[in-house]
Amino acid sequence: MWEKVDVPCVGGPVNGRSLLVPVDEDGVPPDVLDQNWLWVEFGGELLDADMAGVYELEPLAGAGPPWIYVWAPTGGLSPPARARSTDPGTMKGAR
């Protein structure tokens, strides 16, 4: 059986809830929880939610525990695509 820990969420579709997540051999929860994980856990509760983002683990003191998951919206572009589209140097080379 896997050891699990409750981690509160800030922002996003499950704001204010605590998620029961598995921990690794060092007792640390996953760095990121994506849409797939949320759909498995919450299913139909999320049908009307904005799911464009991920929850990122952040320690509250040192390396943790305690931790929180903070919502990081993606805005529709993956981070590398966003970096390419805003870097003036790459815009010139793309023409």
Backbone atoms as SQL, in Angstrom:
CREATE TABLE atoms (id INTEGER PRIMARY KEY, chain TEXT, resi INTEGER, resn TEXT, atom TEXT, x REAL, y REAL, z REAL);
INSERT INTO atoms VALUES
  (1, 'A', 1, 'MET', 'N', 0.843, -1.188, 0.000),
  (2, 'A', 1, 'MET', 'CA', 0.000, 0.000, 0.000),
  (3, 'A', 1, 'MET', 'C', 0.886, 1.249, 0.000),
  (4, 'A', 2, 'TRP', 'N', 0.463, 2.269, -0.755),
  (5, 'A', 2, 'TRP', 'CA', 1.223, 3.508, -0.852),
  (6, 'A', 2, 'TRP', 'C', 0.901, 4.426, 0.304),
  (7, 'A', 3, 'GLU', 'N', 1.917, 5.130, 0.766),
  (8, 'A', 3, 'GLU', 'CA', 1.694, 6.158, 1.767),
  (9, 'A', 3, 'GLU', 'C', 1.158, 7.396, 1.045),
  (10, 'A', 4, 'LYS', 'N', 0.225, 8.084, 1.690),
  (11, 'A', 4, 'LYS', 'CA', -0.376, 9.276, 1.085),
  (12, 'A', 4, 'LYS', 'C', -0.371, 10.418, 2.091),
  (13, 'A', 5, 'VAL', 'N', -0.520, 11.623, 1.561),
  (14, 'A', 5, 'VAL', 'CA', -0.548, 12.820, 2.392),
  (15, 'A', 5, 'VAL', 'C', -1.580, 13.789, 1.822),
  (16, 'A', 6, 'ASP', 'N', -2.227, 14.554, 2.701),
  (17, 'A', 6, 'ASP', 'CA', -3.166, 15.601, 2.276),
  (18, 'A', 6, 'ASP', 'C', -2.397, 16.877, 1.988),
  (19, 'A', 7, 'VAL', 'N', -2.623, 17.448, 0.796),
  (20, 'A', 7, 'VAL', 'CA', -1.971, 18.700, 0.413),
  (21, 'A', 7, 'VAL', 'C', -3.055, 19.677, -0.039),
  (22, 'A', 8, 'PRO', 'N', -3.163, 20.847, 0.611),
  (23, 'A', 8, 'PRO', 'CA', -4.168, 21.846, 0.202),
  (24, 'A', 8, 'PRO', 'C', -3.849, 22.466, -1.160),
  (25, 'A', 9, 'CYS', 'N', -4.908, 22.878, -1.871),
  (26, 'A', 9, 'CYS', 'CA', -4.770, 23.516, -3.183),
  (27, 'A', 9, 'CYS', 'C', -5.149, 24.982, -3.099),
  (28, 'A', 10, 'VAL', 'N', -4.397, 25.802, -3.835),
  (29, 'A', 10, 'VAL', 'CA', -4.660, 27.236, -3.902),
  (30, 'A', 10, 'VAL', 'C', -4.889, 27.591, -5.362),
  (31, 'A', 11, 'GLY', 'N', -6.067, 28.155, -5.650),
  (32, 'A', 11, 'GLY', 'CA', -6.412, 28.543, -7.015),
  (33, 'A', 11, 'GLY', 'C', -6.913, 27.354, -7.818),
  (34, 'A', 12, 'GLY', 'N', -7.302, 27.620, -9.054),
  (35, 'A', 12, 'GLY', 'CA', -7.721, 26.569, -9.975),
  (36, 'A', 12, 'GLY', 'C', -9.041, 25.913, -9.646),
  (37, 'A', 13, 'PRO', 'N', -9.320, 24.789, -10.316),
  (38, 'A', 13, 'PRO', 'CA', -10.632, 24.158, -10.227),
  (39, 'A', 13, 'PRO', 'C', -10.956, 23.509, -8.883),
  (40, 'A', 14, 'VAL', 'N', -9.961, 23.194, -8.064),
  (41, 'A', 14, 'VAL', 'CA', -10.253, 22.598, -6.751),
  (42, 'A', 14, 'VAL', 'C', -9.707, 23.476, -5.624),
  (43, 'A', 15, 'ASN', 'N', -9.770, 24.786, -5.832),
  (44, 'A', 15, 'ASN', 'CA', -9.314, 25.762, -4.843),
  (45, 'A', 15, 'ASN', 'C', -9.944, 25.506, -3.479),
  (46, 'A', 16, 'GLY', 'N', -9.111, 25.500, -2.442),
  (47, 'A', 16, 'GLY', 'CA', -9.603, 25.341, -1.079),
  (48, 'A', 16, 'GLY', 'C', -9.753, 23.903, -0.627),
  (49, 'A', 17, 'ARG', 'N', -9.613, 22.952, -1.529),
  (50, 'A', 17, 'ARG', 'CA', -9.708, 21.539, -1.152),
  (51, 'A', 17, 'ARG', 'C', -8.319, 20.987, -0.854),
  (52, 'A', 18, 'SER', 'N', -8.292, 19.923, -0.094),
  (53, 'A', 18, 'SER', 'CA', -7.053, 19.186, 0.117),
  (54, 'A', 18, 'SER', 'C', -7.098, 17.930, -0.733),
  (55, 'A', 19, 'LEU', 'N', -5.976, 17.630, -1.377),
  (56, 'A', 19, 'LEU', 'CA', -5.880, 16.445, -2.218),
  (57, 'A', 19, 'LEU', 'C', -5.069, 15.374, -1.493),
  (58, 'A', 20, 'LEU', 'N', -5.566, 14.153, -1.515),
  (59, 'A', 20, 'LEU', 'CA', -4.857, 13.024, -0.940),
  (60, 'A', 20, 'LEU', 'C', -3.992, 12.428, -2.045),
  (61, 'A', 21, 'VAL', 'N', -2.675, 12.666, -1.955),
  (62, 'A', 21, 'VAL', 'CA', -1.754, 12.254, -3.015),
  (63, 'A', 21, 'VAL', 'C', -0.709, 11.282, -2.479),
  (64, 'A', 22, 'PRO', 'N', -0.229, 10.384, -3.345),
  (65, 'A', 22, 'PRO', 'CA', 0.825, 9.459, -2.920),
  (66, 'A', 22, 'PRO', 'C', 2.148, 10.199, -2.751),
  (67, 'A', 23, 'VAL', 'N', 3.022, 9.665, -1.902),
  (68, 'A', 23, 'VAL', 'CA', 4.354, 10.231, -1.718),
  (69, 'A', 23, 'VAL', 'C', 5.395, 9.225, -2.210),
  (70, 'A', 24, 'ASP', 'N', 6.572, 9.740, -2.600),
  (71, 'A', 24, 'ASP', 'CA', 7.642, 8.861, -3.060),
  (72, 'A', 24, 'ASP', 'C', 8.399, 8.279, -1.868),
  (73, 'A', 25, 'GLU', 'N', 9.493, 7.587, -2.136),
  (74, 'A', 25, 'GLU', 'CA', 10.255, 6.933, -1.072),
  (75, 'A', 25, 'GLU', 'C', 10.867, 7.926, -0.084),
  (76, 'A', 26, 'ASP', 'N', 10.975, 9.209, -0.478),
  (77, 'A', 26, 'ASP', 'CA', 11.481, 10.246, 0.414),
  (78, 'A', 26, 'ASP', 'C', 10.359, 10.982, 1.152),
  (79, 'A', 27, 'GLY', 'N', 9.118, 10.557, 0.924),
  (80, 'A', 27, 'GLY', 'CA', 7.976, 11.187, 1.581),
  (81, 'A', 27, 'GLY', 'C', 7.507, 12.469, 0.935),
  (82, 'A', 28, 'VAL', 'N', 7.858, 12.674, -0.340),
  (83, 'A', 28, 'VAL', 'CA', 7.510, 13.912, -1.054),
  (84, 'A', 28, 'VAL', 'C', 6.405, 13.631, -2.072),
  (85, 'A', 29, 'PRO', 'N', 5.363, 14.476, -2.117),
  (86, 'A', 29, 'PRO', 'CA', 4.296, 14.324, -3.119),
  (87, 'A', 29, 'PRO', 'C', 4.808, 14.638, -4.524),
  (88, 'A', 30, 'PRO', 'N', 4.021, 14.306, -5.571),
  (89, 'A', 30, 'PRO', 'CA', 4.418, 14.640, -6.950),
  (90, 'A', 30, 'PRO', 'C', 4.616, 16.147, -7.131),
  (91, 'A', 31, 'ASP', 'N', 5.599, 16.521, -7.953),
  (92, 'A', 31, 'ASP', 'CA', 5.881, 17.937, -8.220),
  (93, 'A', 31, 'ASP', 'C', 4.726, 18.632, -8.926),
  (94, 'A', 32, 'VAL', 'N', 4.026, 17.892, -9.802),
  (95, 'A', 32, 'VAL', 'CA', 2.962, 18.476, -10.621),
  (96, 'A', 32, 'VAL', 'C', 1.776, 17.520, -10.675),
  (97, 'A', 33, 'LEU', 'N', 0.574, 18.080, -10.576),
  (98, 'A', 33, 'LEU', 'CA', -0.655, 17.317, -10.805),
  (99, 'A', 33, 'LEU', 'C', -1.333, 17.933, -12.015),
  (100, 'A', 34, 'ASP', 'N', -1.556, 17.119, -13.039),
  (101, 'A', 34, 'ASP', 'CA', -2.139, 17.635, -14.271),
  (102, 'A', 34, 'ASP', 'C', -3.621, 17.268, -14.383),
  (103, 'A', 35, 'GLN', 'N', -4.201, 17.606, -15.534),
  (104, 'A', 35, 'GLN', 'CA', -5.624, 17.350, -15.777),
  (105, 'A', 35, 'GLN', 'C', -5.979, 15.888, -15.602),
  (106, 'A', 36, 'ASN', 'N', -5.129, 14.988, -16.072),
  (107, 'A', 36, 'ASN', 'CA', -5.429, 13.559, -15.979),
  (108, 'A', 36, 'ASN', 'C', -5.669, 13.131, -14.542),
  (109, 'A', 37, 'TRP', 'N', -4.801, 13.562, -13.652),
  (110, 'A', 37, 'TRP', 'CA', -4.943, 13.211, -12.241),
  (111, 'A', 37, 'TRP', 'C', -6.243, 13.789, -11.680),
  (112, 'A', 38, 'LEU', 'N', -6.515, 15.047, -12.012),
  (113, 'A', 38, 'LEU', 'CA', -7.724, 15.692, -11.497),
  (114, 'A', 38, 'LEU', 'C', -8.991, 15.013, -12.011),
  (115, 'A', 39, 'TRP', 'N', -9.016, 14.620, -13.295),
  (116, 'A', 39, 'TRP', 'CA', -10.202, 13.952, -13.852),
  (117, 'A', 39, 'TRP', 'C', -10.454, 12.621, -13.162),
  (118, 'A', 40, 'VAL', 'N', -9.387, 11.863, -12.874),
  (119, 'A', 40, 'VAL', 'CA', -9.554, 10.572, -12.196),
  (120, 'A', 40, 'VAL', 'C', -10.127, 10.778, -10.802),
  (121, 'A', 41, 'GLU', 'N', -9.647, 11.783, -10.095),
  (122, 'A', 41, 'GLU', 'CA', -10.086, 12.018, -8.723),
  (123, 'A', 41, 'GLU', 'C', -11.463, 12.670, -8.619),
  (124, 'A', 42, 'PHE', 'N', -11.777, 13.619, -9.507),
  (125, 'A', 42, 'PHE', 'CA', -12.983, 14.420, -9.355),
  (126, 'A', 42, 'PHE', 'C', -14.013, 14.236, -10.459),
  (127, 'A', 43, 'GLY', 'N', -13.631, 13.681, -11.595),
  (128, 'A', 43, 'GLY', 'CA', -14.554, 13.359, -12.672),
  (129, 'A', 43, 'GLY', 'C', -15.522, 14.467, -13.027),
  (130, 'A', 44, 'GLY', 'N', -16.818, 14.152, -12.974),
  (131, 'A', 44, 'GLY', 'CA', -17.885, 15.053, -13.399),
  (132, 'A', 44, 'GLY', 'C', -17.952, 16.367, -12.649),
  (133, 'A', 45, 'GLU', 'N', -17.353, 16.447, -11.465),
  (134, 'A', 45, 'GLU', 'CA', -17.363, 17.712, -10.724),
  (135, 'A', 45, 'GLU', 'C', -16.635, 18.810, -11.490),
  (136, 'A', 46, 'LEU', 'N', -15.770, 18.418, -12.416),
  (137, 'A', 46, 'LEU', 'CA', -14.933, 19.391, -13.119),
  (138, 'A', 46, 'LEU', 'C', -15.427, 19.747, -14.516),
  (139, 'A', 47, 'LEU', 'N', -16.620, 19.286, -14.897),
  (140, 'A', 47, 'LEU', 'CA', -17.104, 19.503, -16.262),
  (141, 'A', 47, 'LEU', 'C', -17.155, 20.970, -16.663),
  (142, 'A', 48, 'ASP', 'N', -17.518, 21.852, -15.747),
  (143, 'A', 48, 'ASP', 'CA', -17.621, 23.273, -16.074),
  (144, 'A', 48, 'ASP', 'C', -16.398, 24.071, -15.637),
  (145, 'A', 49, 'ALA', 'N', -15.350, 23.395, -15.168),
  (146, 'A', 49, 'ALA', 'CA', -14.171, 24.089, -14.645),
  (147, 'A', 49, 'ALA', 'C', -13.185, 24.413, -15.762),
  (148, 'A', 50, 'ASP', 'N', -12.428, 25.478, -15.562),
  (149, 'A', 50, 'ASP', 'CA', -11.335, 25.824, -16.468),
  (150, 'A', 50, 'ASP', 'C', -10.158, 24.932, -16.104),
  (151, 'A', 51, 'MET', 'N', -9.809, 24.005, -16.988),
  (152, 'A', 51, 'MET', 'CA', -8.776, 23.017, -16.699),
  (153, 'A', 51, 'MET', 'C', -7.457, 23.316, -17.419),
  (154, 'A', 52, 'ALA', 'N', -7.277, 24.520, -17.906),
  (155, 'A', 52, 'ALA', 'CA', -6.064, 24.872, -18.647),
  (156, 'A', 52, 'ALA', 'C', -4.951, 25.260, -17.674),
  (157, 'A', 53, 'GLY', 'N', -4.327, 24.254, -17.091),
  (158, 'A', 53, 'GLY', 'CA', -3.232, 24.506, -16.171),
  (159, 'A', 53, 'GLY', 'C', -2.869, 23.253, -15.414),
  (160, 'A', 54, 'VAL', 'N', -1.959, 23.405, -14.464),
  (161, 'A', 54, 'VAL', 'CA', -1.524, 22.308, -13.603),
  (162, 'A', 54, 'VAL', 'C', -1.364, 22.834, -12.183),
  (163, 'A', 55, 'TYR', 'N', -1.359, 21.921, -11.241),
  (164, 'A', 55, 'TYR', 'CA', -1.018, 22.272, -9.865),
  (165, 'A', 55, 'TYR', 'C', 0.447, 21.956, -9.639),
  (166, 'A', 56, 'GLU', 'N', 1.211, 22.940, -9.148),
  (167, 'A', 56, 'GLU', 'CA', 2.628, 22.767, -8.872),
  (168, 'A', 56, 'GLU', 'C', 2.848, 22.753, -7.362),
  (169, 'A', 57, 'LEU', 'N', 3.655, 21.803, -6.905),
  (170, 'A', 57, 'LEU', 'CA', 3.949, 21.652, -5.484),
  (171, 'A', 57, 'LEU', 'C', 4.904, 22.744, -5.021),
  (172, 'A', 58, 'GLU', 'N', 4.551, 23.385, -3.911),
  (173, 'A', 58, 'GLU', 'CA', 5.426, 24.398, -3.328),
  (174, 'A', 58, 'GLU', 'C', 5.519, 24.165, -1.833),
  (175, 'A', 59, 'PRO', 'N', 6.738, 24.099, -1.304),
  (176, 'A', 59, 'PRO', 'CA', 6.901, 23.934, 0.142),
  (177, 'A', 59, 'PRO', 'C', 6.590, 25.249, 0.863),
  (178, 'A', 60, 'LEU', 'N', 6.042, 25.124, 2.060),
  (179, 'A', 60, 'LEU', 'CA', 5.757, 26.325, 2.852),
  (180, 'A', 60, 'LEU', 'C', 6.924, 26.676, 3.758),
  (181, 'A', 61, 'ALA', 'N', 7.747, 25.692, 4.107),
  (182, 'A', 61, 'ALA', 'CA', 8.903, 25.933, 4.969),
  (183, 'A', 61, 'ALA', 'C', 10.048, 25.035, 4.510),
  (184, 'A', 62, 'GLY', 'N', 11.162, 25.633, 4.120),
  (185, 'A', 62, 'GLY', 'CA', 12.296, 24.840, 3.653),
  (186, 'A', 62, 'GLY', 'C', 11.907, 24.000, 2.458),
  (187, 'A', 63, 'ALA', 'N', 12.208, 22.695, 2.536),
  (188, 'A', 63, 'ALA', 'CA', 11.854, 21.769, 1.458),
  (189, 'A', 63, 'ALA', 'C', 10.519, 21.092, 1.729),
  (190, 'A', 64, 'GLY', 'N', 9.869, 21.432, 2.836),
  (191, 'A', 64, 'GLY', 'CA', 8.596, 20.821, 3.195),
  (192, 'A', 64, 'GLY', 'C', 8.831, 19.588, 4.042),
  (193, 'A', 65, 'PRO', 'N', 7.842, 18.998, 4.650),
  (194, 'A', 65, 'PRO', 'CA', 6.485, 19.506, 4.740),
  (195, 'A', 65, 'PRO', 'C', 6.404, 20.737, 5.629),
  (196, 'A', 66, 'PRO', 'N', 5.345, 21.458, 5.619),
  (197, 'A', 66, 'PRO', 'CA', 4.133, 21.281, 4.809),
  (198, 'A', 66, 'PRO', 'C', 4.310, 21.826, 3.401),
  (199, 'A', 67, 'TRP', 'N', 3.426, 21.381, 2.537),
  (200, 'A', 67, 'TRP', 'CA', 3.398, 21.809, 1.141),
  (201, 'A', 67, 'TRP', 'C', 2.002, 22.320, 0.793),
  (202, 'A', 68, 'ILE', 'N', 1.929, 23.033, -0.326),
  (203, 'A', 68, 'ILE', 'CA', 0.649, 23.365, -0.945),
  (204, 'A', 68, 'ILE', 'C', 0.808, 23.144, -2.447),
  (205, 'A', 69, 'TYR', 'N', -0.330, 22.926, -3.121),
  (206, 'A', 69, 'TYR', 'CA', -0.345, 22.904, -4.578),
  (207, 'A', 69, 'TYR', 'C', -0.901, 24.240, -5.039),
  (208, 'A', 70, 'VAL', 'N', -0.156, 24.927, -5.897),
  (209, 'A', 70, 'VAL', 'CA', -0.559, 26.232, -6.427),
  (210, 'A', 70, 'VAL', 'C', -0.905, 26.068, -7.905),
  (211, 'A', 71, 'TRP', 'N', -2.064, 26.604, -8.307),
  (212, 'A', 71, 'TRP', 'CA', -2.530, 26.501, -9.690),
  (213, 'A', 71, 'TRP', 'C', -1.660, 27.362, -10.588),
  (214, 'A', 72, 'ALA', 'N', -1.188, 26.776, -11.676),
  (215, 'A', 72, 'ALA', 'CA', -0.394, 27.493, -12.676),
  (216, 'A', 72, 'ALA', 'C', -1.122, 27.388, -14.012),
  (217, 'A', 73, 'PRO', 'N', -1.898, 28.412, -14.401),
  (218, 'A', 73, 'PRO', 'CA', -2.616, 28.361, -15.680),
  (219, 'A', 73, 'PRO', 'C', -1.641, 28.349, -16.845),
  (220, 'A', 74, 'THR', 'N', -2.033, 27.634, -17.900),
  (221, 'A', 74, 'THR', 'CA', -1.157, 27.559, -19.070),
  (222, 'A', 74, 'THR', 'C', -1.525, 28.575, -20.131),
  (223, 'A', 75, 'GLY', 'N', -2.715, 29.116, -20.125),
  (224, 'A', 75, 'GLY', 'CA', -3.106, 30.132, -21.086),
  (225, 'A', 75, 'GLY', 'C', -3.206, 29.636, -22.519),
  (226, 'A', 76, 'GLY', 'N', -3.253, 28.331, -22.706),
  (227, 'A', 76, 'GLY', 'CA', -3.446, 27.788, -24.037),
  (228, 'A', 76, 'GLY', 'C', -2.168, 27.510, -24.813),
  (229, 'A', 77, 'LEU', 'N', -1.031, 28.047, -24.393),
  (230, 'A', 77, 'LEU', 'CA', 0.235, 27.777, -25.054),
  (231, 'A', 77, 'LEU', 'C', 1.146, 27.018, -24.106),
  (232, 'A', 78, 'SER', 'N', 1.881, 26.073, -24.632),
  (233, 'A', 78, 'SER', 'CA', 2.858, 25.390, -23.796),
  (234, 'A', 78, 'SER', 'C', 3.970, 26.373, -23.471),
  (235, 'A', 79, 'PRO', 'N', 4.679, 26.213, -22.347),
  (236, 'A', 79, 'PRO', 'CA', 5.740, 27.167, -21.987),
  (237, 'A', 79, 'PRO', 'C', 6.785, 27.368, -23.074),
  (238, 'A', 80, 'PRO', 'N', 7.284, 26.328, -23.785),
  (239, 'A', 80, 'PRO', 'CA', 8.251, 26.604, -24.843),
  (240, 'A', 80, 'PRO', 'C', 7.664, 27.441, -25.982),
  (241, 'A', 81, 'ALA', 'N', 6.404, 27.201, -26.335),
  (242, 'A', 81, 'ALA', 'CA', 5.779, 27.985, -27.407),
  (243, 'A', 81, 'ALA', 'C', 5.617, 29.431, -26.973),
  (244, 'A', 82, 'ARG', 'N', 5.267, 29.650, -25.712),
  (245, 'A', 82, 'ARG', 'CA', 5.115, 31.003, -25.196),
  (246, 'A', 82, 'ARG', 'C', 6.461, 31.721, -25.236),
  (247, 'A', 83, 'ALA', 'N', 7.548, 31.040, -24.853),
  (248, 'A', 83, 'ALA', 'CA', 8.877, 31.651, -24.860),
  (249, 'A', 83, 'ALA', 'C', 9.287, 32.019, -26.279),
  (250, 'A', 84, 'ARG', 'N', 9.012, 31.157, -27.245),
  (251, 'A', 84, 'ARG', 'CA', 9.366, 31.460, -28.633),
  (252, 'A', 84, 'ARG', 'C', 8.576, 32.649, -29.151),
  (253, 'A', 85, 'SER', 'N', 7.311, 32.746, -28.772),
  (254, 'A', 85, 'SER', 'CA', 6.472, 33.800, -29.338),
  (255, 'A', 85, 'SER', 'C', 6.778, 35.172, -28.754),
  (256, 'A', 86, 'THR', 'N', 7.442, 35.238, -27.592),
  (257, 'A', 86, 'THR', 'CA', 7.717, 36.540, -26.978),
  (258, 'A', 86, 'THR', 'C', 9.173, 36.938, -27.069),
  (259, 'A', 87, 'ASP', 'N', 10.044, 36.081, -27.572),
  (260, 'A', 87, 'ASP', 'CA', 11.455, 36.390, -27.680),
  (261, 'A', 87, 'ASP', 'C', 11.709, 37.105, -29.013),
  (262, 'A', 88, 'PRO', 'N', 12.089, 38.394, -28.987),
  (263, 'A', 88, 'PRO', 'CA', 12.278, 39.142, -30.221),
  (264, 'A', 88, 'PRO', 'C', 13.348, 38.521, -31.132),
  (265, 'A', 89, 'GLY', 'N', 14.371, 37.903, -30.550),
  (266, 'A', 89, 'GLY', 'CA', 15.430, 37.293, -31.350),
  (267, 'A', 89, 'GLY', 'C', 14.915, 36.147, -32.212),
  (268, 'A', 90, 'THR', 'N', 14.017, 35.359, -31.674),
  (269, 'A', 90, 'THR', 'CA', 13.505, 34.214, -32.436),
  (270, 'A', 90, 'THR', 'C', 12.444, 34.654, -33.428),
  (271, 'A', 91, 'MET', 'N', 11.778, 35.782, -33.176),
  (272, 'A', 91, 'MET', 'CA', 10.756, 36.254, -34.106),
  (273, 'A', 91, 'MET', 'C', 11.396, 36.650, -35.430),
  (274, 'A', 92, 'LYS', 'N', 12.582, 37.261, -35.412),
  (275, 'A', 92, 'LYS', 'CA', 13.253, 37.665, -36.642),
  (276, 'A', 92, 'LYS', 'C', 13.642, 36.447, -37.467),
  (277, 'A', 93, 'GLY', 'N', 14.167, 35.414, -36.754),
  (278, 'A', 93, 'GLY', 'CA', 14.620, 34.219, -37.456),
  (279, 'A', 93, 'GLY', 'C', 13.494, 33.400, -38.037),
  (280, 'A', 94, 'ALA', 'N', 12.284, 33.584, -37.548),
  (281, 'A', 94, 'ALA', 'CA', 11.154, 32.784, -37.999),
  (282, 'A', 94, 'ALA', 'C', 10.611, 33.261, -39.346),
  (283, 'A', 95, 'ARG', 'N', 10.985, 34.439, -39.779),
  (284, 'A', 95, 'ARG', 'CA', 10.426, 34.985, -41.027),
  (285, 'A', 95, 'ARG', 'C', 11.105, 34.447, -42.228);
